[in-house]
Short mmCIF file of N, CA, C and O in Angstrom, two decimals:
data_model
loop_
_atom_site.label_atom_id
_atom_site.label_comp_id
_atom_site.label_asym_id
_atom_site.label_seq_id
_atom_site.Cartn_x
_atom_site.Cartn_y
_atom_site.Cartn_z
N MET A 106 87.35 -60.56 43.62
CA MET A 106 87.01 -61.74 42.85
C MET A 106 85.86 -62.47 43.53
O MET A 106 85.93 -62.74 44.72
N GLU A 107 84.84 -62.83 42.80
CA GLU A 107 83.71 -63.53 43.38
C GLU A 107 84.03 -65.02 43.46
O GLU A 107 84.71 -65.58 42.61
N ASP A 108 83.49 -65.67 44.49
CA ASP A 108 83.74 -67.09 44.69
C ASP A 108 83.16 -67.96 43.59
O ASP A 108 83.64 -69.06 43.35
N ASN A 109 82.11 -67.51 42.91
CA ASN A 109 81.48 -68.32 41.88
C ASN A 109 82.05 -68.06 40.49
O ASN A 109 81.55 -68.57 39.50
N THR A 110 83.10 -67.26 40.41
CA THR A 110 83.75 -67.00 39.12
C THR A 110 84.47 -68.26 38.67
O THR A 110 85.30 -68.79 39.41
N PRO A 111 84.17 -68.77 37.48
CA PRO A 111 84.83 -69.99 37.03
C PRO A 111 86.35 -69.81 36.93
O PRO A 111 86.84 -68.77 36.52
N LEU A 112 87.05 -70.85 37.32
CA LEU A 112 88.50 -70.90 37.16
C LEU A 112 88.81 -70.93 35.67
O LEU A 112 88.22 -71.71 34.92
N LEU A 113 89.72 -70.07 35.22
CA LEU A 113 90.20 -70.12 33.84
C LEU A 113 91.40 -71.05 33.81
O LEU A 113 92.39 -70.81 34.51
N VAL A 114 91.31 -72.11 33.03
CA VAL A 114 92.40 -73.07 32.89
C VAL A 114 92.98 -72.91 31.49
O VAL A 114 92.29 -73.15 30.50
N VAL A 115 94.22 -72.47 31.42
CA VAL A 115 94.91 -72.27 30.15
C VAL A 115 95.88 -73.44 29.99
O VAL A 115 96.78 -73.62 30.81
N VAL A 116 95.69 -74.23 28.94
CA VAL A 116 96.49 -75.44 28.72
C VAL A 116 97.46 -75.21 27.56
O VAL A 116 97.04 -74.87 26.46
N ASP A 117 98.73 -75.42 27.84
CA ASP A 117 99.80 -75.33 26.85
C ASP A 117 99.81 -76.64 26.07
O ASP A 117 100.43 -77.62 26.47
N ALA A 118 99.08 -76.68 24.95
CA ALA A 118 98.89 -77.92 24.21
C ALA A 118 100.22 -78.57 23.80
O ALA A 118 100.42 -79.77 24.00
N ALA A 119 101.13 -77.79 23.25
CA ALA A 119 102.40 -78.36 22.77
C ALA A 119 103.18 -79.00 23.93
O ALA A 119 103.74 -80.09 23.78
N ASN A 120 103.19 -78.35 25.06
CA ASN A 120 103.94 -78.84 26.20
C ASN A 120 103.29 -80.09 26.79
O ASN A 120 103.97 -81.06 27.12
N VAL A 121 101.97 -80.08 26.92
CA VAL A 121 101.27 -81.23 27.50
C VAL A 121 101.35 -82.43 26.56
O VAL A 121 101.66 -83.54 26.98
N VAL A 122 101.09 -82.21 25.27
CA VAL A 122 101.17 -83.30 24.29
C VAL A 122 102.59 -83.87 24.26
O VAL A 122 102.80 -85.08 24.23
N GLY A 123 103.58 -82.99 24.32
CA GLY A 123 104.98 -83.42 24.26
C GLY A 123 105.49 -84.09 25.50
O GLY A 123 106.61 -84.60 25.52
N SER A 124 104.69 -84.14 26.56
CA SER A 124 105.14 -84.73 27.82
C SER A 124 105.11 -86.25 27.82
O SER A 124 105.66 -86.88 28.71
N VAL A 125 104.45 -86.84 26.82
CA VAL A 125 104.37 -88.30 26.74
C VAL A 125 104.85 -88.72 25.35
O VAL A 125 104.26 -88.32 24.35
N PRO A 126 105.91 -89.53 25.29
CA PRO A 126 106.46 -89.94 23.98
C PRO A 126 105.63 -91.05 23.34
O PRO A 126 106.04 -92.20 23.29
N ASP A 127 104.45 -90.66 22.83
CA ASP A 127 103.54 -91.66 22.25
C ASP A 127 103.41 -91.54 20.73
O ASP A 127 102.45 -92.02 20.15
N GLY A 128 104.36 -90.87 20.10
CA GLY A 128 104.31 -90.71 18.65
C GLY A 128 103.59 -89.46 18.20
O GLY A 128 103.32 -89.29 17.02
N TRP A 129 103.30 -88.55 19.13
CA TRP A 129 102.55 -87.33 18.82
C TRP A 129 103.18 -86.53 17.69
O TRP A 129 102.49 -85.84 16.95
N TRP A 130 104.50 -86.61 17.55
CA TRP A 130 105.21 -85.80 16.54
C TRP A 130 104.85 -86.18 15.12
O TRP A 130 105.06 -85.41 14.20
N ARG A 131 104.28 -87.38 14.93
CA ARG A 131 103.87 -87.78 13.58
C ARG A 131 102.55 -87.12 13.16
O ARG A 131 102.24 -87.05 11.98
N ASP A 132 101.77 -86.67 14.15
CA ASP A 132 100.48 -86.04 13.86
C ASP A 132 100.17 -85.04 14.97
O ASP A 132 99.38 -85.32 15.87
N ARG A 133 100.80 -83.89 14.90
CA ARG A 133 100.65 -82.88 15.96
C ARG A 133 99.21 -82.40 16.10
O ARG A 133 98.71 -82.22 17.20
N ARG A 134 98.56 -82.21 14.97
CA ARG A 134 97.17 -81.76 15.02
C ARG A 134 96.27 -82.82 15.67
O ARG A 134 95.44 -82.52 16.52
N GLY A 135 96.44 -84.07 15.27
CA GLY A 135 95.66 -85.16 15.85
C GLY A 135 95.91 -85.30 17.35
O GLY A 135 94.98 -85.55 18.13
N ALA A 136 97.16 -85.11 17.76
CA ALA A 136 97.50 -85.19 19.19
C ALA A 136 96.80 -84.07 19.96
O ALA A 136 96.27 -84.28 21.05
N ALA A 137 96.77 -82.86 19.39
CA ALA A 137 96.08 -81.74 20.04
C ALA A 137 94.58 -81.99 20.10
O ALA A 137 93.92 -81.66 21.10
N GLU A 138 94.02 -82.60 19.04
CA GLU A 138 92.59 -82.92 19.05
C GLU A 138 92.27 -83.97 20.11
O GLU A 138 91.25 -83.88 20.80
N ARG A 139 93.13 -84.97 20.29
CA ARG A 139 92.90 -85.98 21.32
C ARG A 139 92.97 -85.35 22.71
O ARG A 139 92.17 -85.68 23.58
N LEU A 140 93.92 -84.42 22.92
CA LEU A 140 94.00 -83.71 24.20
C LEU A 140 92.73 -82.89 24.42
O LEU A 140 92.14 -82.91 25.50
N ARG A 141 92.30 -82.17 23.39
CA ARG A 141 91.07 -81.38 23.49
C ARG A 141 89.89 -82.25 23.89
O ARG A 141 89.12 -81.92 24.79
N ASP A 142 89.77 -83.41 23.25
CA ASP A 142 88.65 -84.30 23.52
C ASP A 142 88.72 -84.86 24.94
O ASP A 142 87.70 -85.01 25.61
N ARG A 143 89.93 -85.16 25.42
CA ARG A 143 90.09 -85.64 26.79
C ARG A 143 89.69 -84.55 27.78
O ARG A 143 89.02 -84.82 28.78
N LEU A 144 90.10 -83.31 27.51
CA LEU A 144 89.73 -82.19 28.38
C LEU A 144 88.21 -81.99 28.39
O LEU A 144 87.62 -81.72 29.43
N ALA A 145 87.58 -82.11 27.23
CA ALA A 145 86.13 -81.92 27.14
C ALA A 145 85.41 -83.01 27.93
O ALA A 145 84.39 -82.74 28.57
N ALA A 146 85.94 -84.23 27.90
CA ALA A 146 85.29 -85.34 28.59
C ALA A 146 85.57 -85.34 30.09
O ALA A 146 84.67 -85.59 30.90
N ASP A 147 86.82 -85.05 30.47
CA ASP A 147 87.25 -85.22 31.86
C ASP A 147 87.40 -83.92 32.64
O ASP A 147 87.53 -83.95 33.86
N GLY A 148 87.44 -82.78 31.95
CA GLY A 148 87.69 -81.52 32.63
C GLY A 148 89.08 -81.51 33.25
O GLY A 148 90.02 -82.05 32.69
N VAL A 149 89.18 -80.91 34.42
CA VAL A 149 90.46 -80.84 35.13
C VAL A 149 90.30 -81.62 36.43
O VAL A 149 89.68 -81.13 37.37
N PRO A 150 90.81 -82.85 36.46
CA PRO A 150 90.65 -83.68 37.65
C PRO A 150 91.13 -82.96 38.91
O PRO A 150 92.15 -82.27 38.90
N GLY A 151 90.36 -83.11 39.97
CA GLY A 151 90.74 -82.52 41.25
C GLY A 151 90.31 -81.08 41.43
O GLY A 151 90.57 -80.48 42.47
N ARG A 152 89.67 -80.50 40.42
CA ARG A 152 89.21 -79.10 40.52
C ARG A 152 87.70 -79.09 40.64
O ARG A 152 86.99 -79.42 39.68
N ALA A 153 87.22 -78.73 41.80
CA ALA A 153 85.78 -78.65 42.01
C ALA A 153 85.26 -77.33 41.44
O ALA A 153 86.01 -76.36 41.33
N GLY A 154 84.01 -77.31 41.11
CA GLY A 154 83.40 -76.07 40.64
C GLY A 154 83.59 -75.87 39.15
O GLY A 154 84.25 -76.66 38.47
N PRO A 155 83.01 -74.80 38.66
CA PRO A 155 83.04 -74.54 37.22
C PRO A 155 84.44 -74.12 36.74
O PRO A 155 85.16 -73.43 37.46
N VAL A 156 84.80 -74.58 35.56
CA VAL A 156 86.06 -74.18 34.95
C VAL A 156 85.81 -73.80 33.50
O VAL A 156 84.92 -74.35 32.85
N ASP A 157 86.57 -72.85 33.01
CA ASP A 157 86.59 -72.49 31.59
C ASP A 157 87.95 -72.94 31.08
O ASP A 157 88.98 -72.45 31.56
N ILE A 158 87.96 -73.87 30.14
CA ILE A 158 89.21 -74.42 29.63
C ILE A 158 89.54 -73.79 28.28
O ILE A 158 88.71 -73.79 27.37
N VAL A 159 90.77 -73.27 28.18
CA VAL A 159 91.27 -72.74 26.91
C VAL A 159 92.52 -73.54 26.56
O VAL A 159 93.49 -73.58 27.32
N LEU A 160 92.49 -74.21 25.42
CA LEU A 160 93.63 -74.98 24.92
C LEU A 160 94.33 -74.12 23.88
O LEU A 160 93.74 -73.75 22.86
N VAL A 161 95.59 -73.78 24.14
CA VAL A 161 96.35 -72.93 23.21
C VAL A 161 97.22 -73.82 22.34
O VAL A 161 98.06 -74.58 22.85
N VAL A 162 96.99 -73.74 21.02
CA VAL A 162 97.75 -74.52 20.05
C VAL A 162 98.60 -73.59 19.20
O VAL A 162 98.31 -72.40 19.08
N GLU A 163 99.65 -74.16 18.62
CA GLU A 163 100.55 -73.38 17.77
C GLU A 163 101.12 -74.29 16.70
O GLU A 163 100.94 -75.51 16.75
N GLY A 164 101.82 -73.70 15.76
CA GLY A 164 102.50 -74.48 14.73
C GLY A 164 101.56 -75.37 13.94
O GLY A 164 100.48 -74.95 13.52
N ALA A 165 101.96 -76.64 13.78
CA ALA A 165 101.20 -77.59 12.96
C ALA A 165 99.83 -77.90 13.55
O ALA A 165 98.97 -78.44 12.84
N ALA A 166 99.60 -77.57 14.82
CA ALA A 166 98.29 -77.84 15.44
C ALA A 166 97.31 -76.68 15.27
O ALA A 166 96.16 -76.79 15.68
N ARG A 167 97.76 -75.57 14.66
CA ARG A 167 96.84 -74.44 14.46
C ARG A 167 95.63 -74.90 13.66
O ARG A 167 95.74 -75.73 12.77
N GLY A 168 94.48 -74.34 14.00
CA GLY A 168 93.27 -74.67 13.26
C GLY A 168 92.42 -75.74 13.91
O GLY A 168 91.34 -76.05 13.41
N VAL A 169 92.89 -76.32 15.02
CA VAL A 169 92.06 -77.28 15.74
C VAL A 169 90.81 -76.53 16.22
O VAL A 169 90.91 -75.42 16.73
N GLU A 170 89.66 -77.13 16.03
CA GLU A 170 88.38 -76.48 16.35
C GLU A 170 88.04 -76.59 17.84
O GLU A 170 88.41 -77.57 18.49
N SER A 171 87.29 -75.63 18.33
CA SER A 171 86.75 -75.69 19.68
C SER A 171 85.62 -76.72 19.72
O SER A 171 85.02 -77.02 18.69
N VAL A 172 85.37 -77.25 20.91
CA VAL A 172 84.24 -78.15 21.14
C VAL A 172 83.56 -77.69 22.42
O VAL A 172 84.16 -76.92 23.20
N PRO A 173 82.33 -78.13 22.68
CA PRO A 173 81.70 -77.75 23.94
C PRO A 173 82.58 -78.13 25.13
O PRO A 173 83.05 -79.27 25.22
N GLY A 174 82.85 -77.15 25.96
CA GLY A 174 83.67 -77.39 27.15
C GLY A 174 85.13 -77.00 26.99
O GLY A 174 85.84 -76.87 27.99
N VAL A 175 85.60 -76.84 25.76
CA VAL A 175 87.00 -76.46 25.53
C VAL A 175 87.07 -75.46 24.38
O VAL A 175 86.70 -75.79 23.25
N ARG A 176 87.53 -74.26 24.70
CA ARG A 176 87.78 -73.25 23.65
C ARG A 176 89.23 -73.43 23.20
O ARG A 176 90.14 -73.47 24.01
N VAL A 177 89.41 -73.57 21.90
CA VAL A 177 90.75 -73.73 21.35
C VAL A 177 91.15 -72.41 20.71
O VAL A 177 90.40 -71.84 19.93
N GLU A 178 92.33 -71.93 21.07
CA GLU A 178 92.86 -70.70 20.47
C GLU A 178 94.17 -71.02 19.77
O GLU A 178 95.09 -71.58 20.38
N SER A 179 94.25 -70.67 18.49
CA SER A 179 95.48 -70.83 17.72
C SER A 179 96.34 -69.59 17.91
O SER A 179 95.92 -68.49 17.55
N ALA A 180 97.51 -69.78 18.49
CA ALA A 180 98.42 -68.65 18.70
C ALA A 180 98.94 -68.18 17.34
O ALA A 180 99.44 -68.98 16.56
N PRO A 181 98.82 -66.88 17.06
CA PRO A 181 99.30 -66.38 15.77
C PRO A 181 100.82 -66.41 15.67
O PRO A 181 101.37 -66.45 14.58
N GLY A 182 101.49 -66.39 16.79
CA GLY A 182 102.96 -66.45 16.83
C GLY A 182 103.37 -67.42 17.93
O GLY A 182 103.02 -68.58 17.90
N SER A 183 104.04 -66.90 18.93
CA SER A 183 104.48 -67.71 20.06
C SER A 183 103.31 -68.13 20.93
O SER A 183 102.53 -67.29 21.39
N GLY A 184 103.20 -69.43 21.17
CA GLY A 184 102.17 -69.93 22.06
C GLY A 184 102.35 -69.39 23.47
O GLY A 184 101.37 -69.04 24.14
N ASP A 185 103.59 -69.30 23.92
CA ASP A 185 103.85 -68.78 25.27
C ASP A 185 103.37 -67.34 25.40
O ASP A 185 102.72 -66.98 26.38
N ASP A 186 103.69 -66.51 24.41
CA ASP A 186 103.25 -65.11 24.46
C ASP A 186 101.73 -65.01 24.47
O ASP A 186 101.15 -64.17 25.16
N HIS A 187 101.08 -65.87 23.70
CA HIS A 187 99.61 -65.86 23.65
C HIS A 187 99.04 -66.22 25.02
O HIS A 187 98.10 -65.57 25.50
N MET A 188 99.61 -67.24 25.66
CA MET A 188 99.13 -67.65 26.98
C MET A 188 99.37 -66.56 28.02
O MET A 188 98.50 -66.30 28.86
N VAL A 189 100.51 -65.90 27.96
CA VAL A 189 100.79 -64.80 28.89
C VAL A 189 99.76 -63.69 28.70
O VAL A 189 99.25 -63.13 29.67
N GLY A 190 99.40 -63.40 27.46
CA GLY A 190 98.38 -62.40 27.18
C GLY A 190 97.02 -62.78 27.76
O GLY A 190 96.32 -61.95 28.34
N LEU A 191 96.64 -64.05 27.63
CA LEU A 191 95.38 -64.52 28.20
C LEU A 191 95.38 -64.34 29.72
O LEU A 191 94.40 -63.88 30.30
N VAL A 192 96.49 -64.70 30.35
CA VAL A 192 96.59 -64.57 31.81
C VAL A 192 96.55 -63.11 32.21
O VAL A 192 95.83 -62.73 33.15
N ALA A 193 97.27 -62.26 31.48
CA ALA A 193 97.31 -60.83 31.83
C ALA A 193 95.92 -60.21 31.76
O ALA A 193 95.56 -59.39 32.60
N ARG A 194 95.12 -60.62 30.77
CA ARG A 194 93.78 -60.06 30.63
C ARG A 194 92.80 -60.59 31.68
O ARG A 194 91.83 -59.93 32.00
N ALA A 195 93.04 -61.78 32.22
CA ALA A 195 92.07 -62.41 33.11
C ALA A 195 92.44 -62.37 34.59
O ALA A 195 91.55 -62.41 35.43
N ALA A 196 93.71 -62.29 34.92
CA ALA A 196 94.16 -62.53 36.29
C ALA A 196 93.58 -61.57 37.32
O ALA A 196 93.43 -61.94 38.48
N ASP A 197 93.24 -60.35 36.93
CA ASP A 197 92.67 -59.41 37.91
C ASP A 197 91.21 -59.72 38.21
O ASP A 197 90.70 -59.30 39.25
N ASP A 198 90.54 -60.43 37.31
CA ASP A 198 89.10 -60.65 37.44
C ASP A 198 88.70 -62.05 37.89
O ASP A 198 87.57 -62.26 38.29
N ARG A 199 89.63 -63.00 37.79
CA ARG A 199 89.27 -64.39 38.09
C ARG A 199 90.51 -65.21 38.37
O ARG A 199 91.61 -64.85 37.97
N PRO A 200 90.34 -66.35 39.04
CA PRO A 200 91.49 -67.23 39.26
C PRO A 200 91.91 -67.88 37.95
O PRO A 200 91.06 -68.19 37.10
N VAL A 201 93.22 -68.07 37.78
CA VAL A 201 93.76 -68.65 36.55
C VAL A 201 94.74 -69.76 36.91
O VAL A 201 95.59 -69.59 37.79
N LEU A 202 94.63 -70.88 36.20
CA LEU A 202 95.56 -72.00 36.31
C LEU A 202 96.15 -72.23 34.94
O LEU A 202 95.41 -72.37 33.95
N VAL A 203 97.47 -72.26 34.84
CA VAL A 203 98.15 -72.55 33.58
C VAL A 203 98.78 -73.93 33.71
O VAL A 203 99.52 -74.20 34.66
N VAL A 204 98.48 -74.80 32.75
CA VAL A 204 99.00 -76.16 32.75
C VAL A 204 100.15 -76.24 31.76
O VAL A 204 99.94 -76.17 30.54
N THR A 205 101.37 -76.36 32.29
CA THR A 205 102.59 -76.44 31.48
C THR A 205 103.74 -76.89 32.36
O THR A 205 103.70 -76.71 33.58
N ALA A 206 104.78 -77.42 31.73
CA ALA A 206 106.01 -77.72 32.45
C ALA A 206 107.12 -76.75 32.04
O ALA A 206 108.23 -76.82 32.55
N ASP A 207 106.81 -75.85 31.13
CA ASP A 207 107.79 -74.89 30.61
C ASP A 207 108.18 -73.91 31.72
O ASP A 207 107.36 -73.12 32.18
N ARG A 208 109.42 -73.97 32.16
CA ARG A 208 109.87 -73.15 33.30
C ARG A 208 109.74 -71.66 33.07
O ARG A 208 109.32 -70.92 33.95
N GLU A 209 110.12 -71.20 31.90
CA GLU A 209 110.05 -69.77 31.61
C GLU A 209 108.59 -69.30 31.57
O GLU A 209 108.26 -68.25 32.10
N LEU A 210 107.72 -70.08 30.95
CA LEU A 210 106.30 -69.73 30.91
C LEU A 210 105.73 -69.73 32.33
O LEU A 210 104.99 -68.81 32.70
N ARG A 211 106.10 -70.70 33.14
CA ARG A 211 105.63 -70.74 34.53
C ARG A 211 106.05 -69.47 35.27
O ARG A 211 105.26 -68.88 36.00
N ARG A 212 107.29 -69.06 35.06
CA ARG A 212 107.78 -67.84 35.72
C ARG A 212 106.97 -66.63 35.28
O ARG A 212 106.56 -65.80 36.10
N ARG A 213 106.72 -66.53 33.98
CA ARG A 213 106.01 -65.37 33.44
C ARG A 213 104.58 -65.29 33.97
O ARG A 213 104.10 -64.22 34.33
N VAL A 214 103.86 -66.42 34.03
CA VAL A 214 102.46 -66.36 34.43
C VAL A 214 102.28 -66.27 35.94
O VAL A 214 101.32 -65.65 36.40
N THR A 215 103.19 -66.86 36.71
CA THR A 215 103.07 -66.70 38.17
C THR A 215 103.33 -65.26 38.55
O THR A 215 102.72 -64.75 39.50
N GLY A 216 104.17 -64.57 37.79
CA GLY A 216 104.39 -63.15 38.03
C GLY A 216 103.14 -62.31 37.81
O GLY A 216 103.03 -61.20 38.33
N LEU A 217 102.19 -62.86 37.07
CA LEU A 217 100.91 -62.18 36.80
C LEU A 217 99.81 -62.66 37.75
O LEU A 217 98.67 -62.23 37.64
N GLY A 218 100.15 -63.58 38.65
CA GLY A 218 99.18 -64.04 39.63
C GLY A 218 98.53 -65.38 39.34
O GLY A 218 97.65 -65.81 40.08
N ALA A 219 98.94 -66.05 38.28
CA ALA A 219 98.35 -67.35 37.95
C ALA A 219 98.97 -68.45 38.81
O ALA A 219 100.12 -68.36 39.23
N GLU A 220 98.21 -69.50 39.00
CA GLU A 220 98.70 -70.73 39.60
C GLU A 220 99.21 -71.58 38.43
O GLU A 220 98.74 -71.43 37.29
N VAL A 221 100.14 -72.48 38.68
CA VAL A 221 100.62 -73.37 37.63
C VAL A 221 100.53 -74.82 38.08
O VAL A 221 100.60 -75.11 39.28
N ALA A 222 100.39 -75.71 37.10
CA ALA A 222 100.38 -77.14 37.36
C ALA A 222 101.05 -77.82 36.18
O ALA A 222 101.06 -77.29 35.06
N GLY A 223 101.59 -78.98 36.41
CA GLY A 223 102.28 -79.73 35.36
C GLY A 223 101.33 -80.48 34.45
O GLY A 223 100.12 -80.61 34.75
N PRO A 224 101.85 -81.01 33.34
CA PRO A 224 101.04 -81.73 32.36
C PRO A 224 100.24 -82.90 32.93
O PRO A 224 99.14 -83.20 32.47
N ARG A 225 100.78 -83.57 33.94
CA ARG A 225 100.07 -84.73 34.50
C ARG A 225 98.73 -84.34 35.13
O ARG A 225 97.88 -85.19 35.37
N THR A 226 98.53 -83.05 35.38
CA THR A 226 97.25 -82.59 35.90
C THR A 226 96.12 -82.95 34.95
O THR A 226 95.03 -83.29 35.38
N VAL A 227 96.38 -82.88 33.65
CA VAL A 227 95.35 -83.15 32.65
C VAL A 227 95.68 -84.33 31.74
O VAL A 227 94.85 -84.75 30.95
N ARG A 228 96.90 -84.86 31.87
CA ARG A 228 97.29 -85.97 31.01
C ARG A 228 98.13 -86.96 31.83
O ARG A 228 99.35 -86.97 31.75
N PRO A 229 97.45 -87.79 32.61
CA PRO A 229 98.20 -88.77 33.40
C PRO A 229 99.02 -89.68 32.49
O PRO A 229 98.58 -90.01 31.39
N VAL A 230 100.19 -90.05 32.94
CA VAL A 230 101.07 -90.90 32.14
C VAL A 230 100.54 -92.32 32.12
O VAL A 230 100.03 -92.82 33.05
#
């Protein structure tokens, strides 16, 4: 792995949005768009160097558009399975950080070599 390879940051949109009880359930798509916009503006606090951010959405948030700085991927089925697939394809070639509090997803991606961080990494309370 080269030192200048950008960190791939895979964000579990449903888990991060759901970590703060701010009424997100009334507008899941809007909540995912606000998270996307925050990521585009702020990146990943505390991470120096280049990062590639992928926001994985599912369910009612499917169809959220990508913006400069954040690629949005709509999971065709399980968001967790989609994120595991992204990690599996990237982990041998570059460092990967998955942002989620989901214990099972954390277990699955760390088994593939990814680092994990909780929702507060990108969405301070």
